[in-house]
Tab-separated table of C-alpha atoms in Angstrom:
chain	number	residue	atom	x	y	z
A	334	UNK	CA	-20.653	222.227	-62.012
A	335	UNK	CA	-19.143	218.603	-61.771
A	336	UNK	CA	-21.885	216.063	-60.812
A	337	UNK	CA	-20.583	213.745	-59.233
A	338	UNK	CA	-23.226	209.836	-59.039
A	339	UNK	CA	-21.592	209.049	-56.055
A	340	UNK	CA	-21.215	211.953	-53.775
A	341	UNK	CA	-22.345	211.763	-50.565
A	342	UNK	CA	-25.703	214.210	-49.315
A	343	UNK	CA	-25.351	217.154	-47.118
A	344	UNK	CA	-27.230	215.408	-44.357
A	345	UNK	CA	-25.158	212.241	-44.595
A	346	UNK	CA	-21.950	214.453	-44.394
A	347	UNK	CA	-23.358	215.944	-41.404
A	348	UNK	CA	-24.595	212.438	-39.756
A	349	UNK	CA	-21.306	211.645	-40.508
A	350	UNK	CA	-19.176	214.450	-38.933
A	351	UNK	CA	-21.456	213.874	-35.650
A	352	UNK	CA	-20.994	210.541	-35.123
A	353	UNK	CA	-17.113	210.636	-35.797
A	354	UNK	CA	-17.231	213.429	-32.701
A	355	UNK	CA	-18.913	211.193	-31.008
A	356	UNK	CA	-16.722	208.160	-31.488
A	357	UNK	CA	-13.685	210.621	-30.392
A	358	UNK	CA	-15.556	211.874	-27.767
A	359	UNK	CA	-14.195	215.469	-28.768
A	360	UNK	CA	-12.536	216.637	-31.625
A	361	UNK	CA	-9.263	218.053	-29.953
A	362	UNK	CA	-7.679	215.363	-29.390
A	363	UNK	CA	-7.313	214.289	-32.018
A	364	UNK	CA	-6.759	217.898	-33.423
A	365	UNK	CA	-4.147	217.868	-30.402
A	366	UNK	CA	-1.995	215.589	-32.502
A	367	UNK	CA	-2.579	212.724	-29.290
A	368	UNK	CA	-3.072	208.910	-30.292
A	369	UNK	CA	-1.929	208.789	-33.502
A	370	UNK	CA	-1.582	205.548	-34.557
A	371	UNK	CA	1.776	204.190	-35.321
A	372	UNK	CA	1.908	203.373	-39.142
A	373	UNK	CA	1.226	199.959	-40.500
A	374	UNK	CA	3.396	198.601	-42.814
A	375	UNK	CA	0.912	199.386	-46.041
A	376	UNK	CA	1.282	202.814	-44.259
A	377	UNK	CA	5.196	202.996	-44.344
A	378	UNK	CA	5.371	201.952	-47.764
A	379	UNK	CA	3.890	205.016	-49.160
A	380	UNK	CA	7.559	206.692	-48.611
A	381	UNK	CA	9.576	207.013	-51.368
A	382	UNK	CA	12.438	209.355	-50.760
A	383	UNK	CA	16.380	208.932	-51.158
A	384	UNK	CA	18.369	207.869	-47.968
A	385	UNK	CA	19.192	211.667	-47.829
A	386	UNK	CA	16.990	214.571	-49.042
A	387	UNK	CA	18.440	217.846	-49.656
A	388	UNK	CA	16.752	221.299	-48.601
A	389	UNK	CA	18.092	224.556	-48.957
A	390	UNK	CA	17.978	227.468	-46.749
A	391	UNK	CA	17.887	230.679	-49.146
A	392	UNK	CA	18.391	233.755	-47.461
A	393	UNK	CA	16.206	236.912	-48.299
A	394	UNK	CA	16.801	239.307	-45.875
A	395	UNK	CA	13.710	241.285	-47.135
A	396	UNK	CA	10.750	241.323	-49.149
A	397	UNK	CA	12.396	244.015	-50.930
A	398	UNK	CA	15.328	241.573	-51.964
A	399	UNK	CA	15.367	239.620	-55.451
A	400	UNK	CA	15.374	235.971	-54.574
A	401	UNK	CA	15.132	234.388	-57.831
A	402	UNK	CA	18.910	234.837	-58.561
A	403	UNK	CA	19.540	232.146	-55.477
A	404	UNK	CA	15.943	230.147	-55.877
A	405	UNK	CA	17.666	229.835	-59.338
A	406	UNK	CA	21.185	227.862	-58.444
A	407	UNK	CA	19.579	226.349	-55.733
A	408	UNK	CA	17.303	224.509	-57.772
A	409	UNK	CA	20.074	223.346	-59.564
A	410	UNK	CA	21.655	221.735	-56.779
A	411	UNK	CA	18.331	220.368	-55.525
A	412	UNK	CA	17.792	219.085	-58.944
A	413	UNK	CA	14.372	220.204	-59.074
A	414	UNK	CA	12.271	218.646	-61.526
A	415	UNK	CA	11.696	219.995	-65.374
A	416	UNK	CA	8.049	221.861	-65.589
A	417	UNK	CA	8.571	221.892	-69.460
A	418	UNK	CA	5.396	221.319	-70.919
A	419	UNK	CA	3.258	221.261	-67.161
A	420	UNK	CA	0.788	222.697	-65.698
A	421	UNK	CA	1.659	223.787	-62.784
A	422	UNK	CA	-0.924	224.954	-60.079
A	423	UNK	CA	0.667	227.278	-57.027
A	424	UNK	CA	-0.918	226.735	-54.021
A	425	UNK	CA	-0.196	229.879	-51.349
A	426	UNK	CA	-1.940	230.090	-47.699
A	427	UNK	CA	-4.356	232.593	-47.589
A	428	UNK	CA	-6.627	231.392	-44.722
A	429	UNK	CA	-7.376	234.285	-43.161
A	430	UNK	CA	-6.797	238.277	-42.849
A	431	UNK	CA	-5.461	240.213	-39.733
A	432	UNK	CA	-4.157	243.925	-40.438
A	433	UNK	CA	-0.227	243.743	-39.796
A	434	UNK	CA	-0.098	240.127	-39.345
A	435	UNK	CA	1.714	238.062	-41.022
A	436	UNK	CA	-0.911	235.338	-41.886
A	437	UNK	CA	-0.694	234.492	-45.632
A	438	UNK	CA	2.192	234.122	-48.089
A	439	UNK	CA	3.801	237.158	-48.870
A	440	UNK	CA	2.566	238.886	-52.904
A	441	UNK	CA	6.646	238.714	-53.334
A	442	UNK	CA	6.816	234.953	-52.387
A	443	UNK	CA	4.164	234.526	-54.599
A	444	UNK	CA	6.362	236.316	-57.149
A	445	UNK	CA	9.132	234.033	-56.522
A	446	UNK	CA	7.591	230.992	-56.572
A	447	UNK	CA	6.046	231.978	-60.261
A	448	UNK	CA	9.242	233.718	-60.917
A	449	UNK	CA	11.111	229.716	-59.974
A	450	UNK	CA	8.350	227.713	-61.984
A	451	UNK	CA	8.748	229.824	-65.176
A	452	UNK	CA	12.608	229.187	-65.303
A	453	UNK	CA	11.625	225.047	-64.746
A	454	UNK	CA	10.154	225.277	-67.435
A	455	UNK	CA	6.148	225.443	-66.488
A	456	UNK	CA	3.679	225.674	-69.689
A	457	UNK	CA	1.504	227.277	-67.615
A	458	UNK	CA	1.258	228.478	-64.309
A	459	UNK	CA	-1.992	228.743	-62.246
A	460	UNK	CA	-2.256	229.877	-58.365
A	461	UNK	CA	-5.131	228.317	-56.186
A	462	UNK	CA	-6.004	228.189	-52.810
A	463	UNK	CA	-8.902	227.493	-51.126
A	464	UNK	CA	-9.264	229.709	-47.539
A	465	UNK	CA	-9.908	227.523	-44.736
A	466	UNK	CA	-11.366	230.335	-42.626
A	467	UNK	CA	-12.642	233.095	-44.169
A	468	UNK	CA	-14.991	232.935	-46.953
A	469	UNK	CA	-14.913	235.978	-48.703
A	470	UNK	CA	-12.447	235.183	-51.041
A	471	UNK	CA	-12.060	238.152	-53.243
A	472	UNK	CA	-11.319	240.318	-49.829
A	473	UNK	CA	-9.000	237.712	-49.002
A	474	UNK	CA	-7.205	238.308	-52.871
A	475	UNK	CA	-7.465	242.450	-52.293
A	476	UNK	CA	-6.724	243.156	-48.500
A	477	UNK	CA	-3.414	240.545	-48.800
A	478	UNK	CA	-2.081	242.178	-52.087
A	479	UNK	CA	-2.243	238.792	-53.626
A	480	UNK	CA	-4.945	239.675	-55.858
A	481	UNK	CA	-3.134	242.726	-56.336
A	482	UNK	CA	0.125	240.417	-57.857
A	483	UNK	CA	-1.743	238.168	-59.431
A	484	UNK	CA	-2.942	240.840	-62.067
A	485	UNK	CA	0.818	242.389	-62.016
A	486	UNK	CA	1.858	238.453	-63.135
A	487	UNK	CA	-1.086	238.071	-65.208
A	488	UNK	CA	-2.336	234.900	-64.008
A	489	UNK	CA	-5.629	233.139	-63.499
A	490	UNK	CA	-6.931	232.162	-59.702
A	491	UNK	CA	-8.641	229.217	-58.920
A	492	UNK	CA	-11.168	229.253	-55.284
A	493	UNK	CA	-10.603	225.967	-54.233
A	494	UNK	CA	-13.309	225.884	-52.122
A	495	UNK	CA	-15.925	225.892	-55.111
A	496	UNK	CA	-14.087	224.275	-57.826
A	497	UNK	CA	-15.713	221.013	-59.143
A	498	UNK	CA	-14.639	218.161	-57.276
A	499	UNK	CA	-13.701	214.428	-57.793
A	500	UNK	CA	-13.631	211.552	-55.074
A	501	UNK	CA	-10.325	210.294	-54.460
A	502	UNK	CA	-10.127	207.108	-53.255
A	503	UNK	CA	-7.662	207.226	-49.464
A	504	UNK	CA	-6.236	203.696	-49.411
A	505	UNK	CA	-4.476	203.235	-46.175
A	506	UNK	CA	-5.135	206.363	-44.902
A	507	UNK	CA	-4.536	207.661	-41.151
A	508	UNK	CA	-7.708	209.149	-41.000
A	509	UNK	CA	-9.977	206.891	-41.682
A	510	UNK	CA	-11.802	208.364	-44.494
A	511	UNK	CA	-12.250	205.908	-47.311
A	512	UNK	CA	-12.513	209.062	-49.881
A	513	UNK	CA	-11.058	212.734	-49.989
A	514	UNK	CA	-13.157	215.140	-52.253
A	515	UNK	CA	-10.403	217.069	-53.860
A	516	UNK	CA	-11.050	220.204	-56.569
A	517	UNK	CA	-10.587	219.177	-60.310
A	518	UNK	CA	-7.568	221.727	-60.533
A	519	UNK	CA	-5.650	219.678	-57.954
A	520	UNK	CA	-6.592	215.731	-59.534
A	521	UNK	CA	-5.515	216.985	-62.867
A	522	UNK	CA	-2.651	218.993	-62.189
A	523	UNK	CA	0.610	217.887	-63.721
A	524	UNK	CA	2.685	220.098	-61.001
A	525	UNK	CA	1.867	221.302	-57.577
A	526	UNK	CA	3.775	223.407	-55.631
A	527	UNK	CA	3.333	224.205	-51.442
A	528	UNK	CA	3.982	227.944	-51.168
A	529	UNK	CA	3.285	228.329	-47.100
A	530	UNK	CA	3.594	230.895	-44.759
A	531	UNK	CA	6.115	229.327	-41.599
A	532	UNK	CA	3.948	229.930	-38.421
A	533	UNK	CA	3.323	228.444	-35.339
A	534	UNK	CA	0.134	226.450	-35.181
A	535	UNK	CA	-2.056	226.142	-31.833
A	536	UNK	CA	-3.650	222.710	-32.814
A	537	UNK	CA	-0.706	221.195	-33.885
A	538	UNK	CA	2.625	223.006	-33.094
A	539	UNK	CA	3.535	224.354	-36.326
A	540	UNK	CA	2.404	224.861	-40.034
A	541	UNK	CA	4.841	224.925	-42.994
A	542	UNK	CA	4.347	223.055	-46.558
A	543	UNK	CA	2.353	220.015	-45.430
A	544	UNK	CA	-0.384	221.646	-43.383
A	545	UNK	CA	-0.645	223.869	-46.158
A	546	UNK	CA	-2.577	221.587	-48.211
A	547	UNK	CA	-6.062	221.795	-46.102
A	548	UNK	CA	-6.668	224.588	-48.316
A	549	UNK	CA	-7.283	221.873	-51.001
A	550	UNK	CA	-10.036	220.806	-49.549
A	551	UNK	CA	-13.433	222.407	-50.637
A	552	UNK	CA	-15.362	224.393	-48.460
A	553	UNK	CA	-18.309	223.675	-50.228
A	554	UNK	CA	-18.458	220.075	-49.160
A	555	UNK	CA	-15.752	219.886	-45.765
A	556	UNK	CA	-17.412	223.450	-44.218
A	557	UNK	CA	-15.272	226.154	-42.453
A	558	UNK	CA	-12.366	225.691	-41.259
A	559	UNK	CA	-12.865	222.001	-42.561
A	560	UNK	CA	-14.627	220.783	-40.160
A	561	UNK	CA	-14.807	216.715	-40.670
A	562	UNK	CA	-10.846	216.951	-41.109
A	563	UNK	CA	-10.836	218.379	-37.551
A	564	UNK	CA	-13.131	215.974	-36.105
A	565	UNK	CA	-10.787	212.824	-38.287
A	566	UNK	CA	-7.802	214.368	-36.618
A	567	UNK	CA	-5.179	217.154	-38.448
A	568	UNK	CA	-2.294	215.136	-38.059
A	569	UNK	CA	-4.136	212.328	-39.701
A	570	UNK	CA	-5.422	214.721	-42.713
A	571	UNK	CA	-2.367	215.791	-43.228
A	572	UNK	CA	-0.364	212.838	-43.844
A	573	UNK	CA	-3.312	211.307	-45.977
A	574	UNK	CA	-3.425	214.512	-48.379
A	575	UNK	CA	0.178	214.784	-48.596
A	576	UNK	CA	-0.029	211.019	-49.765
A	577	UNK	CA	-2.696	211.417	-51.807
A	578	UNK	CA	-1.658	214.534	-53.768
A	579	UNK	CA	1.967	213.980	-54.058
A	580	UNK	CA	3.569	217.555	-53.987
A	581	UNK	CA	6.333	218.413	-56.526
A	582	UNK	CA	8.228	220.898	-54.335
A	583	UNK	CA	7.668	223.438	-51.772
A	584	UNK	CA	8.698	226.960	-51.378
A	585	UNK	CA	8.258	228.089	-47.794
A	586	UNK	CA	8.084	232.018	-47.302
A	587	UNK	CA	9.993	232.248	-43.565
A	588	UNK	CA	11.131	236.078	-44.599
A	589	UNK	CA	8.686	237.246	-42.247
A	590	UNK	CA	7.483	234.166	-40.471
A	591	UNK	CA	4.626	234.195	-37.368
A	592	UNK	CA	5.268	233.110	-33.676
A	593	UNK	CA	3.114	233.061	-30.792
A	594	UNK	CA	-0.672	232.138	-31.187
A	595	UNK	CA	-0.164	230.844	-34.742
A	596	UNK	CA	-1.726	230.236	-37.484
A	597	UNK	CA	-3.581	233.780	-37.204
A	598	UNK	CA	-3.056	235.510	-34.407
A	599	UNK	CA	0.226	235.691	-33.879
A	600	UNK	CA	3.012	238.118	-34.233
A	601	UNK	CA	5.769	238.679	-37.018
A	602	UNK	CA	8.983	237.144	-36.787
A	603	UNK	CA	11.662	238.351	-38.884
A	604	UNK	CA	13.703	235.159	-39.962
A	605	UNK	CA	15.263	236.378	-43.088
A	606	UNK	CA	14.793	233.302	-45.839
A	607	UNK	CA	13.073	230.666	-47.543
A	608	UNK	CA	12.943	226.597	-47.488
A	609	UNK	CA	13.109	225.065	-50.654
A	610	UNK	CA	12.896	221.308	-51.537
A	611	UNK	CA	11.124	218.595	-52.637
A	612	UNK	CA	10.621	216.224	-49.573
A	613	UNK	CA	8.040	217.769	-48.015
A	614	UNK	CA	8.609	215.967	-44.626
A	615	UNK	CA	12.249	217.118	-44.401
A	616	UNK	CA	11.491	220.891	-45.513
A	617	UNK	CA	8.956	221.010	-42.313
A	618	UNK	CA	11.264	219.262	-39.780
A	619	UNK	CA	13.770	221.833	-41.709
A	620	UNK	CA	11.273	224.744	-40.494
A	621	UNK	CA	10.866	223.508	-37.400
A	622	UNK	CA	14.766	223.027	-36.490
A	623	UNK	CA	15.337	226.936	-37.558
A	624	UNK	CA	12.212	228.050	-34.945
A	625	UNK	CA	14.109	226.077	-31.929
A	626	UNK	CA	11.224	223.513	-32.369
A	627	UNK	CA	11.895	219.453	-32.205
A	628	UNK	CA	10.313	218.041	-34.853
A	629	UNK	CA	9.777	214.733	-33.546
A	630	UNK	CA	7.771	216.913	-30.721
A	631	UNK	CA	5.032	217.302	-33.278
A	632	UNK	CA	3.161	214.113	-34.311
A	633	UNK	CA	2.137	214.961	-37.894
A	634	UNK	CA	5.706	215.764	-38.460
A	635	UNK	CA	7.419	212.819	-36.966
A	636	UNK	CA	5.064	210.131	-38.769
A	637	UNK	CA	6.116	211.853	-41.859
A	638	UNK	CA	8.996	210.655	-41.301
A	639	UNK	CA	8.025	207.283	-41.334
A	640	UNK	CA	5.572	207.265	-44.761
A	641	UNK	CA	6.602	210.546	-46.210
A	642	UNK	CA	10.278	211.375	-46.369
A	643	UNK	CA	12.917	212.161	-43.936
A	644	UNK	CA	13.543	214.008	-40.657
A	645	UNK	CA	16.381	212.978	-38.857
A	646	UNK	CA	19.383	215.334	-38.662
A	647	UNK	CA	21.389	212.397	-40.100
A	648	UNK	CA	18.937	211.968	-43.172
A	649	UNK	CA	18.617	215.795	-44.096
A	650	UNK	CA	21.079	217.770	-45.575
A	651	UNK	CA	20.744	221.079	-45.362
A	652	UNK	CA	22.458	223.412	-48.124
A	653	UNK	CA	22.385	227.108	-48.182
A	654	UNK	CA	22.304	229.419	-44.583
A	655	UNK	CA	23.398	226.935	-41.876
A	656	UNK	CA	20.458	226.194	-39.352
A	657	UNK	CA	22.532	227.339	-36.379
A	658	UNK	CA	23.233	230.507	-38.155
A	659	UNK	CA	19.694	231.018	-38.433
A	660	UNK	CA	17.682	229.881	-36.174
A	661	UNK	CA	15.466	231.539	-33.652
A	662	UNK	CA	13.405	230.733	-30.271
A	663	UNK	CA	9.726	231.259	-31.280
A	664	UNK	CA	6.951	231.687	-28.968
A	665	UNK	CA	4.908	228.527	-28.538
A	666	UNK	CA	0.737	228.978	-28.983
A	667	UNK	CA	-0.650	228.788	-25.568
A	668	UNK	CA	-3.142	226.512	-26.587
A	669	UNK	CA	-0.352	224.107	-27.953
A	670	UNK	CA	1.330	224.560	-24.530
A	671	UNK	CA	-1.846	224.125	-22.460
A	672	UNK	CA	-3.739	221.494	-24.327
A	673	UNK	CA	-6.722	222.053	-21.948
A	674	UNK	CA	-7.677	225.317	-23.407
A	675	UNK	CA	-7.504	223.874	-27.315
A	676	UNK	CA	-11.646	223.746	-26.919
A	677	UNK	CA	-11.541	227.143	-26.880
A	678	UNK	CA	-9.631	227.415	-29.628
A	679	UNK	CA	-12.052	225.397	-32.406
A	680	UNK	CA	-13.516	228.581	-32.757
A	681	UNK	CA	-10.668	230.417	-34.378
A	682	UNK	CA	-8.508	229.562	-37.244
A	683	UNK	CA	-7.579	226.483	-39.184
């Protein structure tokens, strides 16, 4: 295992995580997505993407459907990026397992997505995750059918959660944390793609491809579901890892999408297609348009749009199924709705 000289003790981690709760007085509200700090101008200068970004809407009416046929000429017009040569880790969400919900990516998204980084070009193509709320992850790999693809696709798994780690330094961060510990597999890899599940989230509104990437935080050191990320606020977290680990694309799986008490509990929603692109901040607010959901109404999302890429209507184009063609009234979380009651809620989910 990765020793690392200047890692910080379990009981300093813990000291730590107590008196940030106490500083915030309680970790929901931060959680809640409520003061947020504007961004600073260091902040703002982490964005780097065109004037316009492009994301397409590729319809897949069913899991049953081929989608790599579309992914394929879409990518072309997105100009995706060459994998020739890469290594390219594919990171699903697999936090959790309800019977005949729709929690984690779908086995055939998975297939996709591998299916898409092949034809860029990938050298070789690795899937990791690491669950945020279940530990277990071997019944996580067999009761989703992910497992079950994986050894159809013949490719190698990496748990997240115990991978050897390296401090990453979080310059400017929102959160407040001067380091991230971040699994080897994600420092070093040369590609990394967001393969999400689209669901409604009751901490913060929503969860598409940036959310997604609390599952690169270990378990070993952060705890279930991640616990000083909660307490630092998951707005915050997510704008710092999205900074910090600079996604290539994402691929989110909204065939069967979840509404309703979100990120596990929820119900299916049958929306028919993917989102593909490479700005991560536009393919959200791009999620969040088709579910009838504002996506400057959701903090996380609308500071992305200020140090990660672009929201606005006028500074997204969307190729592909039109949005109005698509898009759908989801239920909202109660928890999200009722803010009081999002106490209750730290004990379920991520």
């Amino acid at each position: 295992m990765h020793k690392d000289p200047r890692k910080i003790n379990r009981r300093s981690f813990i000291h730590g995580c107590m008196a940030a709760a106490a500083l915030a007085g309680c970790s929901k509200t931060n959680s809640a997505g409520e003061h947020v700090a504007l961004p600073t101008e260091a902040q703002k200068a982490w964005k780097n993407s065109p004037s316009v970004s492009t994301v397409a809407i590729v319809p897949c009416p069913s899991y049953e459907e081929d989608p790599l046929p579309s992914l394929k000429k879409f990518a072309a017009e997105l100009k995706l990026p060459d994998l020739s040569g890469k290594r390219a880790i594919i990171k699903p969400n697999m936090v959790e397992y309800r019977p005949g919900k729709p929690v984690t990516t779908d086995p055939h998204a998975l297939k996709a997505a591998v299916e898409l980084a092949d034809h860029l070009g990938a050298k070789e193509i690795v899937v990791a995750e690491g669950p945020g709320h279940m530990r277990d992850t071997e019944f996580l790999l067999d009761a989703t059918g992910l497992g079950a693809m994986l050894n159809k696709l013949s490719l190698p798994f990496i748990d997240l959660n115990i991978d050897d780690i390296e401090k990453v330094e979080n310059k400017n961060g929102f959160s407040g944390l001067e380091f991230f510990y971040l699994p080897k597999t994600i420092v070093e890899a040369d590609a990394i793609i967001s393969l999400p599940k689209m669901k409604t989230h009751h901490w913060v509104g929503m969860t598409a491809s940036m959310k997604n990437f609390f599952g690169t935080v270990p378990g070993r050191k952060y705890g279930w579901p991640k616990n000083l990320l909660h307490v630092k606020g998951i707005p915050q977290c997510i704008l710092d890892l999205v900074h910090i680990i600079k996604p290539t694309f994402a691929l989110v799986d909204a065939v069967v999408a979840m509404e309703g008490d979100g990120p596990i509990n929820g119900t299916a929603k049958e929306m028919g297609f993917f989102v593909l692109g490479q700005d991560l901040a536009a393919v959200d607010a791009t999620c969040a348009r088709t579910m009838t959901i504002d996506p400057e109404s959701l903090t996380y999302i609308s500071r992305a749009g200020s140090v990660i890429g672009n929201i606005s209507l006028d500074s997204v184009r969307v190729i592909g199924s039109p949005i109005e063609k698509v898009r759908k009234e989801f239920a909202r979380p109660i928890t999200f709705l009722h803010k009081e009651l999002l106490a209750q809620s730290d004990k379920q989910g991520s």
